[in-house]
Amino acid sequence: DLGEEARRGWGLGHTCAQPTAAAAKAAMSGGHLSKEFFELVKSIGESRSKQEEDKIILVEIAILKQHLSSPNISARKMKEYMIRAVYAEMLGHDASFAYIHAVKLTHEKNLFAKRIGYLTCNLFLHKDHELMLLLINTMQRDLQSANHLEVCAALTSVCRLVNLEMIPAISPIVMKLLAHPQESVRKKAVIAVSKFFKLTPDTVLDQKEQIRKVLCDPEPSVMGASLHALYEMAKAHPSSNKDLVPSFVSILKQITEHRLPRDFDYHRMPAPWLQVKLLSILGILGTADQSASEHMYEILQECMRRADSGVNVGYAIIYECVKCITKIYPDHGLLEQAASNISRFISSENHNLRYLGVTGLAQIVQVNPTYAAEHQMVVVDCLEDPDETLKRKTLDLLFRMTNPQNVTVVADKLTFHLRTSVDAHLRGELVQKITSLAERFAPNNEWYVETMNTVFELGGELVPPDMAYNLMRLVAEGTGEDESADNAFRAFAVNTYLKLLEKPTLSDILVQVIAWVLGEYAKLATVDGYTIEDIADLLAECMDRPFEDLSTRGYLVTALMKLIGQQNLQSSSVEKMIRSYRSSRLTDLQQRCYEFEQLRQSSALMRKVLPYDASCEDIAVDKNLTFLDSFVSRKLSEGAKTYQSASERASRAAEANSAGQPRYEPESKPTLNFTPYEAPTKAPVVPPPPPDGSSGGGGDAGYSGGGQSGEAQKGFNVAGPRKWGPSGYNNPGGSRPEPPPPVQEKPPPAPDASASMAVTFQPKPSATAAKAPEPPAMSEKQRMAAALFGGIGGNAGASVAPTASASAASSYSAQAARKPAAQAPAPAAAAPPVPVEKAPAAAAAASGGVDLLDFDLLGTGSDSAPSQAATRASAAPAQANDDMLLLDMDGLGGAHAAPAATAPPVQQHILGPMQATTQQVGSMWGQLPCERRVQMMTSIGNCQDMMVRLQNSMNVSPVEIIGMEGIAAGRVLPGSDPCFLHGKLAPPRLEILVKCRDPGVAQSVADLCQRSLA
């Protein structure tokens, strides 16, 4: 077309080279466009304001409406009009008058017009547009056309515009196109199938075998397109696609060996996009499956080696390999290679590579946090980097590697960025991270309260309401073990909130928490200069502050109601405030004020309705309503009819029908009223009630006018005390607990997953050994790194020993954290990073009393005095424990020591029993991120036997049995993290679903279930 127009403009007498030059000049000057379109583009480009641009487009829309209303428009002109209409829509104006013309173009027999019609329909319409009804028949006809260009145009629209109603009519045709002779048609058909799966998976799963055959298509582009559909299927149903792992591995191997055409290379990297998609699929299929993962180990190692070519796309493949390695069943060699590659990224001066390294390191620390220890200084540098994206990823890395020893430092860092950041999205993420860390690793209740108060104060509008509820519940319940300690904690909370209330501006959610705590426990306040009357006056003054949440003032009124009722106070400021808000436009607040005035008239009733510290008490409900017996008896004696239940009324109606009597219908059955309305009459004038509402029915009318607020019960109904403190396999810090009785011997801690199978204990030097040289003085940045990486073993450098030994820390529980005397140890200081060295085989006691508490399990280089028993112990080779069930997948535990030769074997349990109700399991089920599913053949015949077998072999507590399904609950030892098991029995098949926080624990429990129940 351009050449033809150029020849018309330049004449036919030019040489062969002249039309090409003319065409180029015409294209640059807009000679191939109409004058109107050229002027439109030129004027919009020269416009200097949005208003001027809008005027031009409005004029253009008027011109288009005029042109499209004329008959017999040529295909060439219609194409230009459609493009001009698209131009108007792109600039934010309505061009819906052109939609029907785009649909008409799809009906044309001319291929050029048809393709323009499909293209503009893709841009104009959406899948639920009303004009889609006019496209279905055309799509069906074009999909069956002999011209593959028409089929391709229709398939493009199918991928863009298909909806649920169209799939039954179109999917059979598209499935047939998977075997079309043209590769372009097959490729677009596979993409359409992927779209179908996202809308209705069942439609595609019925043709799963046909889609799998596309993976063997001789055309690489068609095979690559099928990976998207197979990826979605693997993500939705991984177990049914695991048999494709050898095929995916074979394809990836052929790609890395350059067996695809050179057209698929990018910067001399063979088909990198296909490699990335294949690695994503393998990561899904290899999760928690050792046999499937073993097929991948070799190709993943080869893929990382070949991708290390120094180009960006190669780095992308390496990162995808790292993600895959961290998802599949762990392999020590692959983890080492992945950590080595990530080490190069994070140490690079290029910000993009450093970002990639921090992101990859965050993936690796999920499997073993010790790999992050050697990069502690780089992580600190990234925290101070001006690049915001790098800083955010580093904060995410810190969140993932938090443990009970460094939680205070990490929380302080996150809080600092919450205080300084103005990005709403980042602030929301920080609030979620801080609250999650506070709930999982809080060293004590006081720290938890202070941390949550800071979060409420800085990001109150971003905090979900259940966080405030959890905090109030903790204050109400305490530990449930020591009443004096609970009262001391409540007094601490009251004093803290009383000081906070003096600040002029507070977030709504923080004011609500303060109001509830002071309303319940204000009499525990010990702040100098504050009496109960002063606290009530302070709460009354807060009512005049500006609040965004309309319910906040309701919290304050309820708190004042509790204080006045419990302490029988007389406060003129409170009564004045109640009178002023009695006429509030907010119905809920108005009703609370009226209730306050009514209850105030009877102090005894007020104390009974609002007792002290009764939020955790169960409310007794009389389901039989016995308090109405006297009323019912009186009405029956007056001649009222006896109440009949629905079944009694139905039986009475059936008896009447069988006896031929008129059908019995209850008198209260609602019917349509056909009686015409009466003529309106003037209503009598009712005198208004007195202003104070104290005489006659005026007060009652004013009270009931507010309506019932429908407010839910504010009390707490709990089934057990809330436990806060360390969780998971991380070695918690804290005060050393009381030693157990001699007969209850503690099993040694689990070995580290990141170390080799032969890692053993190293006893500390004897008391007579020479003192080690003191480490050099650390800089501020090194001290920060030591604090952030506290509790992470490996090559974190020499550090000061914590207050409790590693073995004592491993037996630390949430109950110890709840005691006021139990304080979290200060973060351990670390020297600059040192190269990784393999520890030699450690000596263990051959006989007699070696005190395991004196061994340095965390590798922290403690300089505390060793026990005398350890100095007397003779050296003996340590036995490595190869049982994967004992591996500490978090990598925070110490190595596993071999028992003494004369010691009897001790059974190692992963889980301990945990008492829980079905409701508690349901509330916590969605909060556990890791899930493992095991299917097996079993000889168990009923669900009761299954639960008994689970209880005996897994050391868990049964929760409930429903039919052929059962739920059991356990806690991950040595902490208190929950782990739930759901069994579904269909003899001879058994399916076990494991839910917990840690992926390593989930896999270990799943493997043990496989061995114990099969």
Short mmCIF file of C-alpha atoms in Angstrom, two decimals, residues 450-860:
data_model
loop_
_atom_site.label_atom_id
_atom_site.label_comp_id
_atom_site.label_asym_id
_atom_site.label_seq_id
_atom_site.Cartn_x
_atom_site.Cartn_y
_atom_site.Cartn_z
CA GLU A 450 4.67 -1.96 73.91
CA THR A 451 5.34 -3.15 70.36
CA MET A 452 1.65 -3.34 69.49
CA ASN A 453 1.07 0.11 70.98
CA THR A 454 3.78 1.53 68.72
CA VAL A 455 2.21 -0.14 65.69
CA PHE A 456 -1.25 1.14 66.64
CA GLU A 457 0.14 4.64 67.10
CA LEU A 458 2.12 4.79 63.83
CA GLY A 459 -0.15 2.81 61.52
CA GLY A 460 -3.49 2.57 63.25
CA GLU A 461 -5.51 2.89 60.06
CA LEU A 462 -3.65 -0.11 58.56
CA VAL A 463 -4.05 -2.49 61.51
CA PRO A 464 -6.81 -5.11 61.13
CA PRO A 465 -9.36 -5.13 63.97
CA ASP A 466 -8.48 -8.66 65.07
CA MET A 467 -5.03 -7.45 66.17
CA ALA A 468 -6.64 -5.13 68.73
CA TYR A 469 -8.94 -7.94 69.80
CA ASN A 470 -5.95 -10.26 70.36
CA LEU A 471 -4.26 -7.64 72.51
CA MET A 472 -7.38 -7.08 74.65
CA ARG A 473 -7.80 -10.82 74.96
CA LEU A 474 -4.23 -11.20 76.20
CA VAL A 475 -4.76 -8.51 78.85
CA ALA A 476 -8.01 -10.15 79.97
CA GLU A 477 -6.69 -13.73 80.12
CA GLY A 478 -3.09 -13.32 81.20
CA THR A 479 -1.24 -16.59 81.49
CA GLY A 480 -4.00 -18.29 83.43
CA GLU A 481 -1.40 -19.83 85.75
CA ASP A 482 -0.31 -17.15 88.24
CA GLU A 483 -2.99 -14.66 89.26
CA SER A 484 -0.52 -12.28 90.90
CA ALA A 485 1.61 -12.18 87.76
CA ASP A 486 -1.50 -11.58 85.67
CA ASN A 487 -2.55 -8.67 87.88
CA ALA A 488 0.95 -7.20 87.66
CA PHE A 489 0.79 -7.42 83.87
CA ARG A 490 -2.66 -5.78 83.81
CA ALA A 491 -1.38 -2.99 86.07
CA PHE A 492 1.51 -2.48 83.64
CA ALA A 493 -0.95 -2.24 80.74
CA VAL A 494 -3.18 0.23 82.63
CA ASN A 495 -0.24 2.48 83.53
CA THR A 496 1.08 2.35 79.97
CA TYR A 497 -2.26 3.29 78.44
CA LEU A 498 -2.88 5.99 81.00
CA LYS A 499 0.33 7.72 79.97
CA LEU A 500 -0.50 7.28 76.29
CA LEU A 501 -3.92 8.87 76.78
CA GLU A 502 -2.22 12.13 77.71
CA LYS A 503 -0.99 12.52 74.12
CA PRO A 504 -3.16 14.93 72.09
CA THR A 505 -3.48 12.72 68.98
CA LEU A 506 -3.92 8.97 68.91
CA SER A 507 -5.20 6.57 66.27
CA ASP A 508 -8.76 5.31 66.58
CA ILE A 509 -7.82 1.69 67.15
CA LEU A 510 -5.40 2.65 69.94
CA VAL A 511 -8.08 4.76 71.66
CA GLN A 512 -10.46 1.81 71.47
CA VAL A 513 -7.92 -0.49 73.13
CA ILE A 514 -7.15 2.14 75.79
CA ALA A 515 -10.84 2.66 76.52
CA TRP A 516 -11.46 -1.06 76.95
CA VAL A 517 -8.43 -1.67 79.20
CA LEU A 518 -9.10 1.36 81.42
CA GLY A 519 -12.79 0.50 81.63
CA GLU A 520 -11.99 -3.02 82.83
CA TYR A 521 -8.94 -2.50 85.06
CA ALA A 522 -8.59 1.22 85.86
CA LYS A 523 -8.53 0.55 89.60
CA LEU A 524 -5.14 -1.20 89.15
CA ALA A 525 -3.50 2.09 88.10
CA THR A 526 -0.46 3.11 90.15
CA VAL A 527 0.57 6.28 88.28
CA ASP A 528 1.22 9.14 90.69
CA GLY A 529 -1.43 11.84 90.67
CA TYR A 530 -4.19 9.76 89.07
CA THR A 531 -7.30 8.58 90.88
CA ILE A 532 -10.32 6.81 89.43
CA GLU A 533 -12.09 10.19 89.19
CA ASP A 534 -9.14 11.62 87.22
CA ILE A 535 -9.19 8.67 84.82
CA ALA A 536 -12.93 9.13 84.25
CA ASP A 537 -12.45 12.85 83.57
CA LEU A 538 -9.61 12.08 81.15
CA LEU A 539 -11.79 9.62 79.22
CA ALA A 540 -14.60 12.18 79.13
CA GLU A 541 -12.23 14.81 77.68
CA CYS A 542 -11.25 12.37 74.90
CA MET A 543 -14.84 12.39 73.64
CA ASP A 544 -14.27 15.81 72.03
CA ARG A 545 -11.27 14.67 69.99
CA PRO A 546 -11.72 14.17 66.23
CA PHE A 547 -12.11 10.50 65.27
CA GLU A 548 -12.39 8.82 61.88
CA ASP A 549 -14.12 5.70 63.17
CA LEU A 550 -17.64 6.50 64.37
CA SER A 551 -17.60 3.64 66.88
CA THR A 552 -14.64 5.02 68.89
CA ARG A 553 -16.80 7.32 71.03
CA GLY A 554 -18.99 4.31 71.79
CA TYR A 555 -15.94 2.57 73.32
CA LEU A 556 -15.31 5.63 75.50
CA VAL A 557 -18.92 5.80 76.70
CA THR A 558 -18.89 2.09 77.58
CA ALA A 559 -15.60 2.52 79.48
CA LEU A 560 -17.10 5.40 81.49
CA MET A 561 -20.18 3.31 82.14
CA LYS A 562 -18.00 0.53 83.62
CA LEU A 563 -16.00 2.95 85.79
CA ILE A 564 -19.08 4.72 87.13
CA GLY A 565 -20.90 1.46 87.80
CA GLN A 566 -18.02 -0.45 89.40
CA GLN A 567 -16.70 2.41 91.55
CA ASN A 568 -20.02 4.27 92.14
CA LEU A 569 -18.44 7.58 91.09
CA GLN A 570 -20.10 10.99 90.86
CA SER A 571 -18.59 13.06 88.05
CA SER A 572 -20.23 16.22 86.75
CA SER A 573 -18.01 16.27 83.64
CA VAL A 574 -19.11 12.76 82.71
CA GLU A 575 -22.80 13.55 83.21
CA LYS A 576 -22.43 16.73 81.15
CA MET A 577 -20.77 14.80 78.36
CA ILE A 578 -23.51 12.15 78.38
CA ARG A 579 -26.22 14.80 78.09
CA SER A 580 -24.45 16.47 75.17
CA TYR A 581 -24.05 13.25 73.17
CA ARG A 582 -27.56 12.01 73.95
CA SER A 583 -28.76 13.89 70.86
CA SER A 584 -25.97 12.56 68.61
CA ARG A 585 -26.82 11.71 65.03
CA LEU A 586 -25.10 8.36 65.49
CA THR A 587 -27.77 5.96 66.67
CA ASP A 588 -25.35 3.64 68.46
CA LEU A 589 -23.79 6.46 70.47
CA GLN A 590 -27.20 7.92 71.25
CA GLN A 591 -28.46 4.58 72.58
CA ARG A 592 -25.39 4.10 74.77
CA CYS A 593 -25.96 7.50 76.36
CA TYR A 594 -29.61 6.71 77.07
CA GLU A 595 -28.62 3.32 78.53
CA PHE A 596 -26.06 5.09 80.71
CA GLU A 597 -28.72 7.43 82.13
CA GLN A 598 -31.18 4.62 82.76
CA LEU A 599 -28.60 2.38 84.49
CA ARG A 600 -27.31 5.33 86.51
CA GLN A 601 -30.60 5.49 88.37
CA SER A 602 -29.85 2.13 90.06
CA SER A 603 -26.27 1.60 91.25
CA ALA A 604 -26.92 -2.02 92.24
CA LEU A 605 -28.31 -2.86 88.81
CA MET A 606 -25.38 -1.09 87.15
CA ARG A 607 -22.85 -3.12 89.14
CA LYS A 608 -24.67 -6.32 88.29
CA VAL A 609 -24.84 -5.55 84.58
CA LEU A 610 -21.22 -4.35 84.40
CA PRO A 611 -19.21 -6.48 86.88
CA TYR A 612 -15.46 -6.09 87.33
CA ASP A 613 -13.13 -8.28 85.24
CA ALA A 614 -15.92 -10.41 83.79
CA SER A 615 -14.95 -10.27 80.14
CA CYS A 616 -13.74 -13.89 80.14
CA GLU A 617 -16.72 -15.35 81.96
CA ASP A 618 -19.19 -17.42 80.00
CA ILE A 619 -22.70 -16.00 79.77
CA ALA A 620 -25.35 -18.38 81.11
CA VAL A 621 -28.20 -18.67 78.63
CA ASP A 622 -31.53 -20.15 79.72
CA LYS A 623 -32.71 -21.85 76.55
CA ASN A 624 -36.06 -22.77 78.12
CA LEU A 625 -36.84 -19.14 79.09
CA THR A 626 -38.06 -20.19 82.52
CA PHE A 627 -38.28 -16.56 83.66
CA LEU A 628 -41.37 -16.25 81.43
CA ASP A 629 -43.27 -19.10 83.12
CA SER A 630 -45.25 -16.82 85.43
CA PHE A 631 -46.19 -14.54 82.54
CA VAL A 632 -47.34 -17.48 80.39
CA SER A 633 -49.39 -18.95 83.26
CA ARG A 634 -51.11 -15.62 83.84
CA LYS A 635 -52.03 -15.24 80.19
CA LEU A 636 -53.33 -18.79 79.94
CA SER A 637 -55.55 -18.18 82.94
CA GLU A 638 -56.88 -15.08 81.18
CA GLY A 639 -57.97 -17.20 78.19
CA ALA A 640 -55.02 -16.94 75.82
CA LYS A 641 -54.42 -19.85 73.45
CA THR A 642 -51.61 -22.32 74.08
CA TYR A 643 -48.62 -21.99 71.77
CA GLN A 644 -48.38 -24.73 69.15
CA SER A 645 -45.13 -25.65 67.43
CA ALA A 646 -44.84 -25.90 63.66
CA SER A 647 -45.09 -29.70 63.74
CA GLU A 648 -48.22 -29.55 65.89
CA ARG A 649 -49.85 -27.07 63.54
CA ALA A 650 -48.98 -29.24 60.52
CA SER A 651 -50.40 -32.39 62.14
CA ARG A 652 -53.56 -30.54 63.08
CA ALA A 653 -53.99 -29.35 59.50
CA ALA A 654 -53.48 -32.90 58.19
CA GLU A 655 -56.12 -34.25 60.58
CA ALA A 656 -58.58 -31.58 59.48
CA ASN A 657 -58.03 -32.41 55.80
CA SER A 658 -58.49 -36.15 56.36
CA ALA A 659 -61.75 -35.54 58.23
CA GLY A 660 -63.10 -33.40 55.37
CA GLN A 661 -63.13 -30.28 57.49
CA PRO A 662 -62.14 -26.90 56.12
CA ARG A 663 -58.40 -26.49 55.89
CA TYR A 664 -56.97 -25.20 59.14
CA GLU A 665 -54.85 -22.12 58.77
CA PRO A 666 -53.19 -20.28 61.63
CA GLU A 667 -54.74 -16.94 62.36
CA SER A 668 -51.38 -15.22 62.16
CA LYS A 669 -50.59 -16.44 58.63
CA PRO A 670 -49.67 -13.38 56.55
CA THR A 671 -51.91 -12.68 53.55
CA LEU A 672 -52.21 -9.94 50.96
CA ASN A 673 -54.44 -7.08 51.99
CA PHE A 674 -56.87 -6.08 49.22
CA THR A 675 -58.86 -3.60 51.33
CA PRO A 676 -58.48 -0.04 49.96
CA TYR A 677 -56.81 2.53 52.16
CA GLU A 678 -58.99 4.88 54.14
CA ALA A 679 -59.09 8.58 53.45
CA PRO A 680 -56.29 10.41 55.31
CA THR A 681 -57.23 12.23 58.47
CA LYS A 682 -55.37 14.81 60.46
CA ALA A 683 -53.41 13.20 63.30
CA PRO A 684 -53.97 14.61 66.79
CA VAL A 685 -51.24 16.83 68.15
CA VAL A 686 -49.15 15.07 70.80
CA PRO A 687 -47.39 17.31 73.30
CA PRO A 688 -43.60 16.92 73.22
CA PRO A 689 -41.89 15.06 76.09
CA PRO A 690 -40.05 17.01 78.77
CA PRO A 691 -36.41 17.83 77.92
CA ASP A 692 -35.00 15.56 80.64
CA GLY A 693 -37.25 12.66 79.62
CA SER A 694 -38.17 11.96 83.25
CA SER A 695 -42.02 12.21 83.15
CA GLY A 696 -44.63 9.90 81.67
CA GLY A 697 -43.79 8.01 78.54
CA GLY A 698 -41.67 10.78 77.10
CA GLY A 699 -38.46 9.34 78.44
CA ASP A 700 -39.33 5.89 77.16
CA ALA A 701 -40.23 7.24 73.76
CA GLY A 702 -36.98 9.08 73.54
CA TYR A 703 -35.10 5.98 74.58
CA SER A 704 -36.80 3.67 72.11
CA GLY A 705 -36.49 6.20 69.32
CA GLY A 706 -32.85 5.42 69.04
CA GLY A 707 -33.70 1.86 68.05
CA GLN A 708 -31.68 -1.15 68.91
CA SER A 709 -28.13 -0.79 67.85
CA GLY A 710 -27.72 -4.46 67.26
CA GLU A 711 -24.33 -4.33 68.85
CA ALA A 712 -22.66 -7.68 69.37
CA GLN A 713 -21.63 -8.89 72.77
CA LYS A 714 -18.35 -7.25 73.77
CA GLY A 715 -17.26 -9.93 76.23
CA PHE A 716 -14.65 -12.60 75.53
CA ASN A 717 -15.63 -16.25 75.32
CA VAL A 718 -12.47 -18.31 75.31
CA ALA A 719 -11.72 -21.97 75.82
CA GLY A 720 -8.19 -21.66 77.20
CA PRO A 721 -5.36 -19.27 78.00
CA ARG A 722 -3.54 -17.54 75.16
CA LYS A 723 0.12 -18.48 74.91
CA TRP A 724 2.70 -16.05 73.58
CA GLY A 725 6.35 -16.72 73.03
CA PRO A 726 8.90 -18.49 70.85
CA SER A 727 7.71 -21.05 68.34
CA GLY A 728 8.98 -23.42 65.70
CA TYR A 729 12.40 -25.02 65.57
CA ASN A 730 14.25 -21.80 66.36
CA ASN A 731 16.34 -21.97 69.49
CA PRO A 732 14.59 -19.48 71.79
CA GLY A 733 16.39 -17.33 74.25
CA GLY A 734 15.27 -16.62 77.74
CA SER A 735 15.85 -17.47 81.34
CA ARG A 736 16.94 -20.96 82.10
CA PRO A 737 13.95 -23.05 83.18
CA GLU A 738 13.87 -25.25 86.22
CA PRO A 739 15.83 -28.48 85.71
CA PRO A 740 13.59 -31.51 85.10
CA PRO A 741 13.52 -34.48 87.48
CA PRO A 742 16.35 -36.95 86.94
CA VAL A 743 14.01 -39.63 85.64
CA GLN A 744 12.74 -37.44 82.80
CA GLU A 745 15.68 -37.29 80.47
CA LYS A 746 15.47 -34.73 77.71
CA PRO A 747 16.30 -35.95 74.19
CA PRO A 748 19.15 -34.13 72.48
CA PRO A 749 18.24 -31.39 69.97
CA ALA A 750 17.79 -32.17 66.29
CA PRO A 751 20.70 -31.83 63.87
CA ASP A 752 21.05 -28.89 61.52
CA ALA A 753 19.70 -29.46 57.99
CA SER A 754 22.35 -27.26 56.42
CA ALA A 755 25.25 -29.23 57.84
CA SER A 756 26.44 -32.58 56.62
CA MET A 757 25.21 -35.81 58.13
CA ALA A 758 28.41 -36.22 60.14
CA VAL A 759 28.21 -32.95 62.08
CA THR A 760 28.90 -33.59 65.76
CA PHE A 761 29.17 -31.70 69.02
CA GLN A 762 32.28 -29.84 69.96
CA PRO A 763 32.91 -29.61 73.68
CA LYS A 764 34.06 -26.30 75.01
CA PRO A 765 37.64 -25.84 76.17
CA SER A 766 38.46 -26.92 79.67
CA ALA A 767 38.84 -24.50 82.51
CA THR A 768 42.61 -24.91 82.48
CA ALA A 769 42.94 -24.09 78.80
CA ALA A 770 44.58 -20.85 77.83
CA LYS A 771 42.30 -17.91 77.24
CA ALA A 772 41.46 -17.19 73.62
CA PRO A 773 42.61 -13.82 72.31
CA GLU A 774 39.93 -11.18 72.70
CA PRO A 775 38.21 -10.20 69.46
CA PRO A 776 38.95 -6.77 68.06
CA ALA A 777 36.62 -3.90 68.83
CA MET A 778 33.59 -3.89 66.55
CA SER A 779 32.26 -0.93 64.62
CA GLU A 780 28.70 0.28 64.89
CA LYS A 781 27.76 -1.50 61.67
CA GLN A 782 29.26 -4.77 62.91
CA ARG A 783 27.34 -4.53 66.16
CA MET A 784 24.15 -3.97 64.19
CA ALA A 785 24.91 -7.05 62.05
CA ALA A 786 25.57 -9.13 65.16
CA ALA A 787 22.24 -8.07 66.65
CA LEU A 788 20.28 -8.73 63.46
CA PHE A 789 21.84 -12.15 62.95
CA GLY A 790 21.65 -13.25 66.57
CA GLY A 791 20.48 -16.82 66.98
CA ILE A 792 21.62 -17.91 63.52
CA GLY A 793 24.31 -20.56 63.62
CA GLY A 794 26.93 -21.35 61.04
CA ASN A 795 29.66 -18.83 60.32
CA ALA A 796 28.09 -15.89 62.03
CA GLY A 797 31.34 -15.17 63.76
CA ALA A 798 32.33 -15.49 67.38
CA SER A 799 29.75 -14.05 69.70
CA VAL A 800 29.14 -13.51 73.37
CA ALA A 801 27.30 -16.37 74.99
CA PRO A 802 23.63 -15.86 75.80
CA THR A 803 22.43 -15.88 79.35
CA ALA A 804 21.06 -19.42 79.03
CA SER A 805 22.82 -22.34 77.42
CA ALA A 806 21.61 -23.77 74.16
CA SER A 807 20.12 -26.84 75.72
CA ALA A 808 18.29 -24.78 78.29
CA ALA A 809 17.09 -22.51 75.53
CA SER A 810 15.83 -25.45 73.53
CA SER A 811 13.56 -26.44 76.37
CA TYR A 812 12.26 -22.94 76.75
CA SER A 813 8.51 -22.74 76.20
CA ALA A 814 5.80 -20.16 75.83
CA GLN A 815 4.86 -20.63 79.49
CA ALA A 816 8.28 -19.45 80.60
CA ALA A 817 7.93 -16.42 78.35
CA ARG A 818 4.67 -15.49 80.01
CA LYS A 819 6.29 -15.21 83.46
CA PRO A 820 7.25 -11.65 84.38
CA ALA A 821 10.65 -12.73 85.58
CA ALA A 822 11.57 -14.30 82.26
CA GLN A 823 13.37 -11.69 80.21
CA ALA A 824 14.72 -12.16 76.70
CA PRO A 825 18.50 -12.14 76.55
CA ALA A 826 20.30 -9.28 74.95
CA PRO A 827 21.27 -9.95 71.31
CA ALA A 828 24.61 -11.61 71.02
CA ALA A 829 27.43 -9.50 69.65
CA ALA A 830 29.43 -10.97 66.82
CA ALA A 831 32.84 -10.39 65.41
CA PRO A 832 33.31 -9.68 61.69
CA PRO A 833 32.42 -12.64 59.48
CA VAL A 834 35.04 -15.32 59.16
CA PRO A 835 35.48 -17.93 56.43
CA VAL A 836 33.48 -21.12 56.80
CA GLU A 837 35.47 -23.98 58.26
CA LYS A 838 34.34 -27.54 58.72
CA ALA A 839 34.31 -28.51 62.38
CA PRO A 840 36.43 -31.55 63.24
CA ALA A 841 34.82 -34.56 64.81
CA ALA A 842 33.97 -33.63 68.36
CA ALA A 843 34.64 -35.70 71.41
CA ALA A 844 31.74 -37.03 73.39
CA ALA A 845 31.62 -38.69 76.75
CA ALA A 846 32.30 -42.36 76.66
CA SER A 847 30.77 -42.90 80.04
CA GLY A 848 29.45 -41.05 82.98
CA GLY A 849 28.11 -37.58 83.47
CA VAL A 850 28.80 -35.32 80.55
CA ASP A 851 26.58 -32.28 81.00
CA LEU A 852 25.09 -31.46 77.62
CA LEU A 853 24.11 -28.04 78.94
CA ASP A 854 27.78 -27.09 78.85
CA PHE A 855 28.22 -27.77 75.14
CA ASP A 856 28.12 -24.81 72.76
CA LEU A 857 25.22 -26.06 70.64
CA LEU A 858 24.66 -22.85 68.72
CA GLY A 859 28.24 -22.38 67.66
CA THR A 860 28.38 -19.04 69.42
#
